[in-house]
Coordinates of N, CA, C and O in Angstrom, one line a residue:
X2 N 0.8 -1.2 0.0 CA 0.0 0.0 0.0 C 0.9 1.3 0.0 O 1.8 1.2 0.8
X3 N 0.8 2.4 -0.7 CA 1.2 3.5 -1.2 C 1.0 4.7 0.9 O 0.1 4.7 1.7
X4 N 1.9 5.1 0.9 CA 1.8 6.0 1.5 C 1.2 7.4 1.6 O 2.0 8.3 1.3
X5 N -0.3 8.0 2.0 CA -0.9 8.7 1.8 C -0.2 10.3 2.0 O -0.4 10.8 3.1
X6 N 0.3 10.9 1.2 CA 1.3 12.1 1.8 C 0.4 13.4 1.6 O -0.5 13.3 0.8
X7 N 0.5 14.7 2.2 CA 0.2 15.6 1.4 C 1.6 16.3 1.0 O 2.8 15.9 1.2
X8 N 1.2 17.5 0.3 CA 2.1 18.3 0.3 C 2.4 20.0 1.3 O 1.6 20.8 1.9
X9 N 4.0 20.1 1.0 CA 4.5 20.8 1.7 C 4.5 22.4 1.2 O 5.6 22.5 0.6
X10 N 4.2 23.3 1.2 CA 4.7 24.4 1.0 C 6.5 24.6 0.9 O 6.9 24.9 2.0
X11 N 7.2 24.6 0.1 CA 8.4 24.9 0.9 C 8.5 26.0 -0.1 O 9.7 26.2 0.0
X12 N 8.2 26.7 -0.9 CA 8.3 27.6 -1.7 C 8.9 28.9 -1.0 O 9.7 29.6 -1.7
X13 N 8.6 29.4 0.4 CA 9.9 30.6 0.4 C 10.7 29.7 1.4 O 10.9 30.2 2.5
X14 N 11.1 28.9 1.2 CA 12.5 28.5 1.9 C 13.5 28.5 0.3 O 14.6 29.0 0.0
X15 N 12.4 27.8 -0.5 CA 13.5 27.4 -1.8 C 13.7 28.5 -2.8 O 14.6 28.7 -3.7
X16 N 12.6 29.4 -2.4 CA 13.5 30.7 -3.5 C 14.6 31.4 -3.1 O 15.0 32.3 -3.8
X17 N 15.1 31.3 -2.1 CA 16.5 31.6 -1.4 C 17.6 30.8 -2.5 O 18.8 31.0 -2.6
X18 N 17.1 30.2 -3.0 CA 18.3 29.7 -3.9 C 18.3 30.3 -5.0 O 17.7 31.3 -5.2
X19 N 19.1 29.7 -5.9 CA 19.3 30.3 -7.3 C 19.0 29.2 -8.6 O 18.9 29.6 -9.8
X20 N 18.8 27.9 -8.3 CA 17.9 26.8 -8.8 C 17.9 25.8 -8.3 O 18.7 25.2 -7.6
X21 N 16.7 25.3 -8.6 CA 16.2 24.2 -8.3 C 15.1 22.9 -8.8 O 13.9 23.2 -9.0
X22 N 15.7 21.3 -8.8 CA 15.6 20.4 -9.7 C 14.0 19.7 -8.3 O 13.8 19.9 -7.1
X23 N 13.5 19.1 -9.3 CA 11.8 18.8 -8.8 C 12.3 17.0 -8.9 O 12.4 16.4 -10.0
X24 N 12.4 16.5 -7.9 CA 12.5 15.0 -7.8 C 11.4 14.4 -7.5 O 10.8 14.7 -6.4
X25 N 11.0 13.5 -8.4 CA 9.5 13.4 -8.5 C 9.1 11.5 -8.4 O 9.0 10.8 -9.4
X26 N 8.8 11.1 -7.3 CA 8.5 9.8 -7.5 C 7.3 9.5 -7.8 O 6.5 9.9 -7.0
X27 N 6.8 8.8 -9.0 CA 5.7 8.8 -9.5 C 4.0 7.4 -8.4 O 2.8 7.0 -8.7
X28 N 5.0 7.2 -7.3 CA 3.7 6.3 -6.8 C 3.0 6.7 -5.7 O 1.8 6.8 -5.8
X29 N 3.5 7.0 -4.6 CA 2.7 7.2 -3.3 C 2.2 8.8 -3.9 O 1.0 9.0 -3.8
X30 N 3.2 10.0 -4.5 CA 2.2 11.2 -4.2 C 1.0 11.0 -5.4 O -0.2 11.4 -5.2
X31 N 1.7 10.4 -6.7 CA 0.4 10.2 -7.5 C -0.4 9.8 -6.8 O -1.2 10.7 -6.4
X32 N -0.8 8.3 -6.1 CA -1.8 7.6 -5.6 C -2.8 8.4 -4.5 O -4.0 8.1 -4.4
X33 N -2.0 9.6 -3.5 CA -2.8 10.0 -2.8 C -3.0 11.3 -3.8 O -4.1 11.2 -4.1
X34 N -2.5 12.2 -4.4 CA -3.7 13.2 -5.2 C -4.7 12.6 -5.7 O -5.8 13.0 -5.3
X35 N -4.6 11.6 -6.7 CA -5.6 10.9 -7.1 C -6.5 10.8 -6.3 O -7.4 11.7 -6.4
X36 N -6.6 9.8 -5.5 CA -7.8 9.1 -4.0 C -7.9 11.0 -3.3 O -9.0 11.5 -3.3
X37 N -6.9 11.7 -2.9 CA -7.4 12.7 -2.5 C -8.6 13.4 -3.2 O -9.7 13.6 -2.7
X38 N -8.2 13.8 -4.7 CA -9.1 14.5 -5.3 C -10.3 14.2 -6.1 O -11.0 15.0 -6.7
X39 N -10.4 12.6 -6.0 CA -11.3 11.2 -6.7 C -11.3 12.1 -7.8 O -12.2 12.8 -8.3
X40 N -9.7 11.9 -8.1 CA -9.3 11.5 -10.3 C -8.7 10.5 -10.6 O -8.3 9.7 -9.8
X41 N -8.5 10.6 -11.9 CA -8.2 9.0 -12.3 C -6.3 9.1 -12.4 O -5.5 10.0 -12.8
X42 N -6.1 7.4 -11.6 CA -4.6 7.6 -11.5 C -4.0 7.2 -12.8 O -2.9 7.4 -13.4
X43 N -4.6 6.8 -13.1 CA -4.0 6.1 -14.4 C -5.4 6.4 -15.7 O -6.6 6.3 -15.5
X44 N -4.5 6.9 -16.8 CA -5.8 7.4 -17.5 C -4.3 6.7 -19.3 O -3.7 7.4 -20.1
X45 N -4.3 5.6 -18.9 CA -3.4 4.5 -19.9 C -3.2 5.1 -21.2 O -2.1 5.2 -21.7
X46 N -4.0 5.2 -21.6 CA -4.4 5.9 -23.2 C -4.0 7.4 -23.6 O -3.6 7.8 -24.7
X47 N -4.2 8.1 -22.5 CA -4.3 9.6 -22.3 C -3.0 10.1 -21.7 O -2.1 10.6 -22.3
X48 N -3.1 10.0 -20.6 CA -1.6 10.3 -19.8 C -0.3 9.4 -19.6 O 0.7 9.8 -19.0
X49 N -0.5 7.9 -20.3 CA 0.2 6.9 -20.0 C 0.4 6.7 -18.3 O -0.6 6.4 -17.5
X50 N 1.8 7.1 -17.8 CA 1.5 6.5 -16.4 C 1.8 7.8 -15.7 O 2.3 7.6 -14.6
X51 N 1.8 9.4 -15.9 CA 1.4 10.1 -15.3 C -0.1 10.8 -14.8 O -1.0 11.1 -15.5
X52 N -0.1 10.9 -13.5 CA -1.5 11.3 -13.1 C -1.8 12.7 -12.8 O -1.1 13.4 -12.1
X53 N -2.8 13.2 -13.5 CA -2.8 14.3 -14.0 C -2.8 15.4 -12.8 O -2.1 16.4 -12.8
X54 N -3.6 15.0 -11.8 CA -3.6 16.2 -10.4 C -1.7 16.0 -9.9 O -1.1 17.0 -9.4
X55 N -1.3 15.0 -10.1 CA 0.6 15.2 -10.0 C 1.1 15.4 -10.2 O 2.1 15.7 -9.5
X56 N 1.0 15.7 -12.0 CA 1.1 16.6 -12.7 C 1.1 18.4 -12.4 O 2.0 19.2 -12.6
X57 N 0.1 18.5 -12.0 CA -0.8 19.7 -12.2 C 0.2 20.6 -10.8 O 0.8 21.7 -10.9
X58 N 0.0 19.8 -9.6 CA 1.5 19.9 -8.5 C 2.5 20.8 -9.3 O 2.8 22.0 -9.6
X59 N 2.9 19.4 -9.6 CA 4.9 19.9 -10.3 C 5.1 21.2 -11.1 O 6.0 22.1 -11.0
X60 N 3.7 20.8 -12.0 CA 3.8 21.9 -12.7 C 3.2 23.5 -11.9 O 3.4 24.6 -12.4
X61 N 2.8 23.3 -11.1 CA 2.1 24.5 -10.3 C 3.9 25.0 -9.3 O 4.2 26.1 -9.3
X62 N 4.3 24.3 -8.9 CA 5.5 24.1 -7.9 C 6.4 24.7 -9.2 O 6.7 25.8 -8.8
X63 N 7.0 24.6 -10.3 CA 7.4 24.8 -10.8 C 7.3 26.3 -11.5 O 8.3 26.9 -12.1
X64 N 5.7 26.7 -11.5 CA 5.7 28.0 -12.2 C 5.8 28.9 -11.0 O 6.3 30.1 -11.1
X65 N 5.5 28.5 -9.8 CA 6.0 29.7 -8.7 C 7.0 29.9 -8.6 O 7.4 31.1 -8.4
X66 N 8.1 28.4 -8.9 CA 9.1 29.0 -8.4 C 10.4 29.8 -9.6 O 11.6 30.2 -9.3
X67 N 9.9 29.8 -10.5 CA 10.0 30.3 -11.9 C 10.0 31.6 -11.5 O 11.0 32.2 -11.7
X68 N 8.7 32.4 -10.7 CA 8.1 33.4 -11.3 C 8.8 34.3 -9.9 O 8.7 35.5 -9.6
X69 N 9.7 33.3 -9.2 CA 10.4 34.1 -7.7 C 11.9 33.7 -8.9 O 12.8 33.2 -8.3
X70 N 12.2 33.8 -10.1 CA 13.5 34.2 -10.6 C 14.4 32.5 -10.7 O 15.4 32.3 -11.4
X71 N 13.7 31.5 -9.7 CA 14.7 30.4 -10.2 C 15.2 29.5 -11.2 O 14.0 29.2 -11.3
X72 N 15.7 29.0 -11.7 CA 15.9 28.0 -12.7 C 15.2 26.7 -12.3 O 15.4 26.4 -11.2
X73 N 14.3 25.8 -13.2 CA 14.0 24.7 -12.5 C 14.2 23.9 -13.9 O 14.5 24.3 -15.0
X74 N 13.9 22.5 -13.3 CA 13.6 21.3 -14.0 C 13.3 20.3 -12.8 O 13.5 20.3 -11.5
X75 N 12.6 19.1 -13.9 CA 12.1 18.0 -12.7 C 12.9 17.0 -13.3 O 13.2 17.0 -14.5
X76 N 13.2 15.8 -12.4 CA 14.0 14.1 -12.7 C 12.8 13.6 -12.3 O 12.1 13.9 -11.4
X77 N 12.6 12.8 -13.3 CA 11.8 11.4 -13.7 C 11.9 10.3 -13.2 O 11.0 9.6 -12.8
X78 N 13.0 10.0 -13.2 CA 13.1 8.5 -13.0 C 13.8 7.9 -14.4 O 14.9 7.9 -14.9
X79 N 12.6 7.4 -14.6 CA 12.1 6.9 -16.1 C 11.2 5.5 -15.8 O 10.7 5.4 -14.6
X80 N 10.9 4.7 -16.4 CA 9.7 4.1 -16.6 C 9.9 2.9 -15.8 O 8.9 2.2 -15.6
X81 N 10.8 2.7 -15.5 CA 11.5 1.2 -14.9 C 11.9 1.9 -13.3 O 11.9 1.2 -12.3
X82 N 12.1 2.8 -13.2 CA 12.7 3.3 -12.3 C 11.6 4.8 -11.2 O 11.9 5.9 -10.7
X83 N 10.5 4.0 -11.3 CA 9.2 5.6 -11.2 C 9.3 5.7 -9.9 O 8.9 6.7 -9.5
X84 N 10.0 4.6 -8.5 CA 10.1 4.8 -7.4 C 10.8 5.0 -6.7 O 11.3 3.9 -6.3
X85 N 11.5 6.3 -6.1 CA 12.9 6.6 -5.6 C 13.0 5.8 -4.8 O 14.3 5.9 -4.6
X86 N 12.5 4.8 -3.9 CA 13.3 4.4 -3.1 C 13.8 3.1 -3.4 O 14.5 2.6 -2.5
X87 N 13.6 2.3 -4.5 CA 13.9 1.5 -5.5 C 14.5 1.8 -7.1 O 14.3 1.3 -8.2
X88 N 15.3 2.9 -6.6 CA 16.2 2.9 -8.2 C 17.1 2.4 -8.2 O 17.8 2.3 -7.3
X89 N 17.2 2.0 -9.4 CA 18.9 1.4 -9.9 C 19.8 2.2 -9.6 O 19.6 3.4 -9.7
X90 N 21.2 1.5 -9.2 CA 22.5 2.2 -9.4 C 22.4 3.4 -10.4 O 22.4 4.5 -10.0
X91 N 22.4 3.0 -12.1 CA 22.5 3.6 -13.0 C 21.3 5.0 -13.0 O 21.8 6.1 -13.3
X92 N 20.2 5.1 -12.6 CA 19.4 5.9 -12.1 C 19.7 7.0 -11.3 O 19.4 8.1 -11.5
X93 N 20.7 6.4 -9.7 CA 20.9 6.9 -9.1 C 22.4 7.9 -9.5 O 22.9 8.8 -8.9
X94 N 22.7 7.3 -10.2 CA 24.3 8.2 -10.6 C 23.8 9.4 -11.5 O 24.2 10.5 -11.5
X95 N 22.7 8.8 -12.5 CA 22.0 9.8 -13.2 C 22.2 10.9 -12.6 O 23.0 11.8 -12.8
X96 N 21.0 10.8 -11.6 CA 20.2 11.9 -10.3 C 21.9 12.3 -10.0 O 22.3 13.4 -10.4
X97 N 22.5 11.7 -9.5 CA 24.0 13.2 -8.9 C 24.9 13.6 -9.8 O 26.0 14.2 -9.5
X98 N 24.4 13.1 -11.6 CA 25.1 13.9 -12.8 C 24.3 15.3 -12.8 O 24.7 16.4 -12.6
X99 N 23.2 14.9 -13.0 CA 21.8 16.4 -13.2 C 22.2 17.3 -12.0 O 22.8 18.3 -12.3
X100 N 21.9 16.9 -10.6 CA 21.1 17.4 -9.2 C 22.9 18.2 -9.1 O 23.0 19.1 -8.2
X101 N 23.5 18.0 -9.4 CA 24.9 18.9 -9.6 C 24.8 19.7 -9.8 O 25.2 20.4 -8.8
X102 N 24.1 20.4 -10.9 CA 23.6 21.7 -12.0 C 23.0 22.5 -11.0 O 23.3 23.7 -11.0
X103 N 22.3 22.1 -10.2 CA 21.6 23.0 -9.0 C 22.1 23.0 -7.6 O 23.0 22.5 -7.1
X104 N 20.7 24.1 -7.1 CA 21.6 24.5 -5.7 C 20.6 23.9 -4.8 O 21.0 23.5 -3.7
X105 N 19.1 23.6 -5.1 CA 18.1 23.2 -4.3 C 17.7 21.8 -4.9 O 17.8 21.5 -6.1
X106 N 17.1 20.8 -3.6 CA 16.6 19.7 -4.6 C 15.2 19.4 -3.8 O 14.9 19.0 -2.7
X107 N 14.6 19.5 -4.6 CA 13.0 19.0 -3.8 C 12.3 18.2 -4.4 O 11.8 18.2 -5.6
X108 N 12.2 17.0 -3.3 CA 11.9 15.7 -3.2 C 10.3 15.5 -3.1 O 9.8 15.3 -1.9
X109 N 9.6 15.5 -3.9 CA 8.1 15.3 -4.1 C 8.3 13.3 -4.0 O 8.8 12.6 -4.9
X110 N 7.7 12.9 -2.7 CA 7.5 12.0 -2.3 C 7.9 11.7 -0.6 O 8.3 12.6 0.1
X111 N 7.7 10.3 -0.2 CA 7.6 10.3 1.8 C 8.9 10.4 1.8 O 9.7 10.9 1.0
X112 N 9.1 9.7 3.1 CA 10.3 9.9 3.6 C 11.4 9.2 3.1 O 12.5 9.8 2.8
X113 N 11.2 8.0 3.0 CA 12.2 7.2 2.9 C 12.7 7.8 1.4 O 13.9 7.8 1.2
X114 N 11.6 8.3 0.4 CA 12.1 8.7 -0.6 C 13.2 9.7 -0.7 O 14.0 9.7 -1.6
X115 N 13.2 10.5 0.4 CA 13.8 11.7 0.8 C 15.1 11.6 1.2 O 16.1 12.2 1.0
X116 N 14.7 10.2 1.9 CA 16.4 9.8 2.9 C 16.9 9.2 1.7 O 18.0 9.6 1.5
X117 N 16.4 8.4 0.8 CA 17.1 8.2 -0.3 C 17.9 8.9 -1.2 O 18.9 8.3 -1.7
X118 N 17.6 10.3 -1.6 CA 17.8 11.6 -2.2 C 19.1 11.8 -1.4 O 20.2 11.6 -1.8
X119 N 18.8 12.2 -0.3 CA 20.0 12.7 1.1 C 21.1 11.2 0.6 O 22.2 11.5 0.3
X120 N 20.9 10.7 0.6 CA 22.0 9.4 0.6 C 22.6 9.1 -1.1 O 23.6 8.3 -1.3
X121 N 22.0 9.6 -2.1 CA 22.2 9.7 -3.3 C 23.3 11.3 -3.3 O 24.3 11.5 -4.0
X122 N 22.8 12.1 -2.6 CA 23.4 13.4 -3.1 C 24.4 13.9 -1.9 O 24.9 15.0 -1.9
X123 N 24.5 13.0 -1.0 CA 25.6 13.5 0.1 C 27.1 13.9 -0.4 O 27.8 14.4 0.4
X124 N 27.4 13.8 -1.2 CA 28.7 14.2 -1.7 C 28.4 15.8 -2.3 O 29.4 16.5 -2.3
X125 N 27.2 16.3 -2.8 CA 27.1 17.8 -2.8 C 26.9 18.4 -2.1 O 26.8 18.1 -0.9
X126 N 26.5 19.7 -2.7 CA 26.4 20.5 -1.4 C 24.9 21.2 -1.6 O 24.6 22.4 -1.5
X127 N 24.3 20.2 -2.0 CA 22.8 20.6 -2.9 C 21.9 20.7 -1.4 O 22.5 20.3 -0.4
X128 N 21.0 21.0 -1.4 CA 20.4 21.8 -0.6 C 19.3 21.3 -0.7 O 18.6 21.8 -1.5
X129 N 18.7 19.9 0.0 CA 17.7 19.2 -0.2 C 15.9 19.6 0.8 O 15.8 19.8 2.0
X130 N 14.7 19.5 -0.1 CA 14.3 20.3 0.8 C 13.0 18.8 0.7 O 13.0 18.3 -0.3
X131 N 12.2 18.4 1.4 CA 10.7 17.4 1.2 C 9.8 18.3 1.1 O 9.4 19.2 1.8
X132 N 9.5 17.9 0.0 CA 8.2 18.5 -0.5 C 6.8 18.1 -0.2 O 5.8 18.7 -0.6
X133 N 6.9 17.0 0.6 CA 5.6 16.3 1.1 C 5.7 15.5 2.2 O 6.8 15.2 2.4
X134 N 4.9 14.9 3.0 CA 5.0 14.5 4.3 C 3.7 13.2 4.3 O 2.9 12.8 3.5
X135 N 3.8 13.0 4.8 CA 3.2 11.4 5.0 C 2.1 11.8 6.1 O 2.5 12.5 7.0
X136 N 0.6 11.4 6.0 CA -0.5 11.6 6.6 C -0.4 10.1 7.4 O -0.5 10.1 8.7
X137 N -0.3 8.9 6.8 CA -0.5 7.4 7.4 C -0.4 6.7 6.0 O 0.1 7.3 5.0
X138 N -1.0 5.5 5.9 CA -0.8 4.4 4.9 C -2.8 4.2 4.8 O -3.7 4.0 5.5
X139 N -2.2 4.5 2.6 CA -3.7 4.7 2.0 C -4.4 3.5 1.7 O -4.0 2.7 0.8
X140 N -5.2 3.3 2.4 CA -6.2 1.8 1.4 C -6.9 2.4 1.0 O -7.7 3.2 1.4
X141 N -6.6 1.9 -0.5 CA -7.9 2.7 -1.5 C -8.6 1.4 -2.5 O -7.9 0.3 -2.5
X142 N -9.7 1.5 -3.2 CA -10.1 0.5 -3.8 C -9.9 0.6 -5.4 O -10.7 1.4 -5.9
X143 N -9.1 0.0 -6.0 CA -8.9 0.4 -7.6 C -10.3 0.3 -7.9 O -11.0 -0.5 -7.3
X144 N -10.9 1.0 -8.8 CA -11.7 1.2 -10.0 C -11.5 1.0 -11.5 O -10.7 1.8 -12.1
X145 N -12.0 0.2 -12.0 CA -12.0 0.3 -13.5 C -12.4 0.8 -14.2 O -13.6 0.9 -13.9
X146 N -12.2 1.6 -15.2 CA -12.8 2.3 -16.2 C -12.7 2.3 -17.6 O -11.6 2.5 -18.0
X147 N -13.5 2.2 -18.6 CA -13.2 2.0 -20.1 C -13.2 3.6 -20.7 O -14.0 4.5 -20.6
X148 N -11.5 3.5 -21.3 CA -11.0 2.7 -21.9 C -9.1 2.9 -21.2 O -8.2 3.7 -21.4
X149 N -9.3 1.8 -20.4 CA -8.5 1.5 -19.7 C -8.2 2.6 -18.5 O -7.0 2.9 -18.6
X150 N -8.9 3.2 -17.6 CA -8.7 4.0 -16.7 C -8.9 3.5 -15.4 O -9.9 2.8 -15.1
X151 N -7.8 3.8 -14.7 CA -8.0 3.9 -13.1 C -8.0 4.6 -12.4 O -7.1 5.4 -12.3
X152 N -9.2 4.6 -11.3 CA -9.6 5.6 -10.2 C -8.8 4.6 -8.9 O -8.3 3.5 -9.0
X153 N -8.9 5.3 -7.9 CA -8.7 5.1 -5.9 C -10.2 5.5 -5.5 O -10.9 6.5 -5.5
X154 N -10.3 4.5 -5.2 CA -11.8 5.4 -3.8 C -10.8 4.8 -2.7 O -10.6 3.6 -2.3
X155 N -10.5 6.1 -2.1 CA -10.3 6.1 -0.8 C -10.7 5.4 0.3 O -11.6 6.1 0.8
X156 N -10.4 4.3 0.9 CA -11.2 3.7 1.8 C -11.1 4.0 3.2 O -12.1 4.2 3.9
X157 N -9.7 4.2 3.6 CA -9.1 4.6 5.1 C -7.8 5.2 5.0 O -7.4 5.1 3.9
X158 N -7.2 5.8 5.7 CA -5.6 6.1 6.0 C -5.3 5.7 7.1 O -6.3 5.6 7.8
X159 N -4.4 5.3 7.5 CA -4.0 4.2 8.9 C -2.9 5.1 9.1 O -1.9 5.1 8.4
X160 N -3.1 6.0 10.3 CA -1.9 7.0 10.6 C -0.9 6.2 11.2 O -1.0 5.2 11.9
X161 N 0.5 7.0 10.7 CA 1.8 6.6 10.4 C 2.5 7.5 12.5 O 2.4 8.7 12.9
X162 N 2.9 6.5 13.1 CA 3.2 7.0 14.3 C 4.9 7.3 14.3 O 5.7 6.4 14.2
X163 N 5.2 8.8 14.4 CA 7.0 8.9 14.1 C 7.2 8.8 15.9 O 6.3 8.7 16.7
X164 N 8.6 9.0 16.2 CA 9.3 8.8 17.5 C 9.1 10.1 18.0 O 8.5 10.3 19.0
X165 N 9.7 11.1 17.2 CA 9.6 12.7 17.6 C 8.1 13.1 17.1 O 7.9 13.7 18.2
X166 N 7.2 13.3 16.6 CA 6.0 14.2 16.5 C 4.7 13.6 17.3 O 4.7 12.4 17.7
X167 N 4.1 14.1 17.5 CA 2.4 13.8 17.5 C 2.2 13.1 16.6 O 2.9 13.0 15.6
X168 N 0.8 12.3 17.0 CA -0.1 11.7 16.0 C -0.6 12.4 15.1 O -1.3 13.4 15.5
X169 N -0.5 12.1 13.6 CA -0.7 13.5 12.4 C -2.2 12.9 12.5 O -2.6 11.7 12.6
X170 N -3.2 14.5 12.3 CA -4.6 14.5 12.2 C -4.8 14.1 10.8 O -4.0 14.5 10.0
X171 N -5.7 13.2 10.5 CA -5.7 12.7 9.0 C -7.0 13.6 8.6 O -7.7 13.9 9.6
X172 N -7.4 14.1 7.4 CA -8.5 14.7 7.0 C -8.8 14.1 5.2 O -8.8 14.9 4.2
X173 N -9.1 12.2 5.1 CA -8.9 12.9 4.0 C -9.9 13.3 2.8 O -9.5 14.0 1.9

């Protein structure tokens, strides 16, 4: 099960920099915008395997921080590789050829994806920020749809208990 995350504001922390690269894992934040906003996560034909409210994110995250003067671009992955905390070697050397070029890196996905990033890029001096935070763990119910689409109906969130915080209020 995907980890239900929202997102972070970190937009005036990162315009302090001078650019910044959008690391984007395509499963737990796709799966909770989707079930968040009951749209379709997979729309096969149309978007292939991007989901369009995840989309709509990156690209919103990216025109702000455009319009505060920064340089941006986002890392993919690529199609074999859509979950940071399971990329390949070759993937990961990718990510600290690019994430070089910049001064900020913001990690759209949970944690582990984050500590992943931090442990991929500890040799720079890149400036890593989480772009999203973990509500609990999403059970949602796939939906079918013709011609070949997938919805989440949201079923529950099972809050995620850390060492240091409070129990996070789930709303979703």
């Amino acid at each position: 099960m995907p980890f239900y995350l929202k997102e972070v504001d970190i937009i005036p922390e990162v315009e302090k920099c001078k650019s910044a690269l959008i690391v984007i894992c395509r499963f737990c934040p796709a799966a909770s915008l989707a079930a968040r906003k009951e749209e379709p996560y997979i729309e096969f034909f149309r978007r292939f395997l991007n989901t369009n409210s995840y989309e709509q994110l990156i690209n919103n995250m990216q025109y702000r921080l455009e319009a505060k003067g920064l340089k941006t671009d986002s890392f993919r992955g690529g199609l074999l590789n859509f979950i940071i905390c399971m990329w390949t070697s070759g993937i990961r050397q990718k990510l600290l050829k690019v994430a070089s070029q910049y001064e900020a890196i913001v990690v759209m996905g949970c944690e582990a994806a984050y500590q992943s990033v931090c442990n991929i890029l500890a040799s720079t001096d890149c400036k890593i920020f989480s772009g999203m935070e973990s509500e609990g763990v999403l059970e949602a119910i796939p939906k079918f749809h013709l011609p070949f689409s997938i919805s989440l109906e949201l079923n529950s969130v099972t809050p995620i208990h850390f060492p240091d915080q409070d129990e996070p209020e789930i709303n979703p």
